[in-house]
Short mmCIF file of C-alpha atoms in Angstrom, two decimals:
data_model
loop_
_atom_site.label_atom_id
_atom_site.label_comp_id
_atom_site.label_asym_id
_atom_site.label_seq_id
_atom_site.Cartn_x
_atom_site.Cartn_y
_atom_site.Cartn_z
CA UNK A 267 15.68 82.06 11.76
CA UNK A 268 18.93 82.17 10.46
CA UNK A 269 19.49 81.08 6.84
CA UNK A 270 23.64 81.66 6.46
CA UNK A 271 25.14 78.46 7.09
CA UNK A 272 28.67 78.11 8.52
CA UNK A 273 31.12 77.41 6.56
CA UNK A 274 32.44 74.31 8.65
CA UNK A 275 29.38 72.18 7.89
CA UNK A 276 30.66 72.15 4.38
CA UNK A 277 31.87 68.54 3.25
CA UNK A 278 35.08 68.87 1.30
CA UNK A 279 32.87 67.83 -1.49
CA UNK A 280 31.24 70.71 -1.53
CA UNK A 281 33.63 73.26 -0.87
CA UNK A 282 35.78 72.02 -4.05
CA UNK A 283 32.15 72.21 -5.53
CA UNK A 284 32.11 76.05 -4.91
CA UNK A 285 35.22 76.34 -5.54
CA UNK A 286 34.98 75.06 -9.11
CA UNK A 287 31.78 77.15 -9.60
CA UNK A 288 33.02 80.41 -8.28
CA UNK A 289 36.27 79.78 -10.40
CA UNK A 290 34.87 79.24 -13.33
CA UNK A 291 32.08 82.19 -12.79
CA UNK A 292 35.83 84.59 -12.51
CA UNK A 293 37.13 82.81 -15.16
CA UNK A 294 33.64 83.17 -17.57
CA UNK A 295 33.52 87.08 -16.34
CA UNK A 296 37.38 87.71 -16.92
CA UNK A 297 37.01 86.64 -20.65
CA UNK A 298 33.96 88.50 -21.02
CA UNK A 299 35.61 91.49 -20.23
CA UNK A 300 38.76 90.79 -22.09
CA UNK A 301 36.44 90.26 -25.12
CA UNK A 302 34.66 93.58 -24.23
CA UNK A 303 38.36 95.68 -24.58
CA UNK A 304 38.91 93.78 -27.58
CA UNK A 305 35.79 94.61 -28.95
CA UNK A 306 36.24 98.02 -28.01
CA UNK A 307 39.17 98.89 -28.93
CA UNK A 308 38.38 97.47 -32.48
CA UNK A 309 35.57 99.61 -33.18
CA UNK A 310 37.67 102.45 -31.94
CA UNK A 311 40.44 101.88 -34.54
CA UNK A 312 37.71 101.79 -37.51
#
């Protein structure tokens, strides 16, 4: 049994779905990190 679906069966819908998710997962993780440096780079300077 396979459980990986194709990507074609995907309504539109759904693929701007994903789309939204996965961008805002990057986005979420890209701050993160840029608040890590900050951080970092703070406690360096002390």
């Amino acid at each position: 049994m396979k459980s990986k679906k194709p990507e074609c069966t995907l309504t539109q819908k759904e693929v701007i779905a994903y789309a939204i998710a996965f961008g805002a997962k990057n986005v979420a993780s890209h701050i993160l990190c840029k608040r890590l440096e900050v951080l970092n780079t703070q406690q360096k300077e002390k």
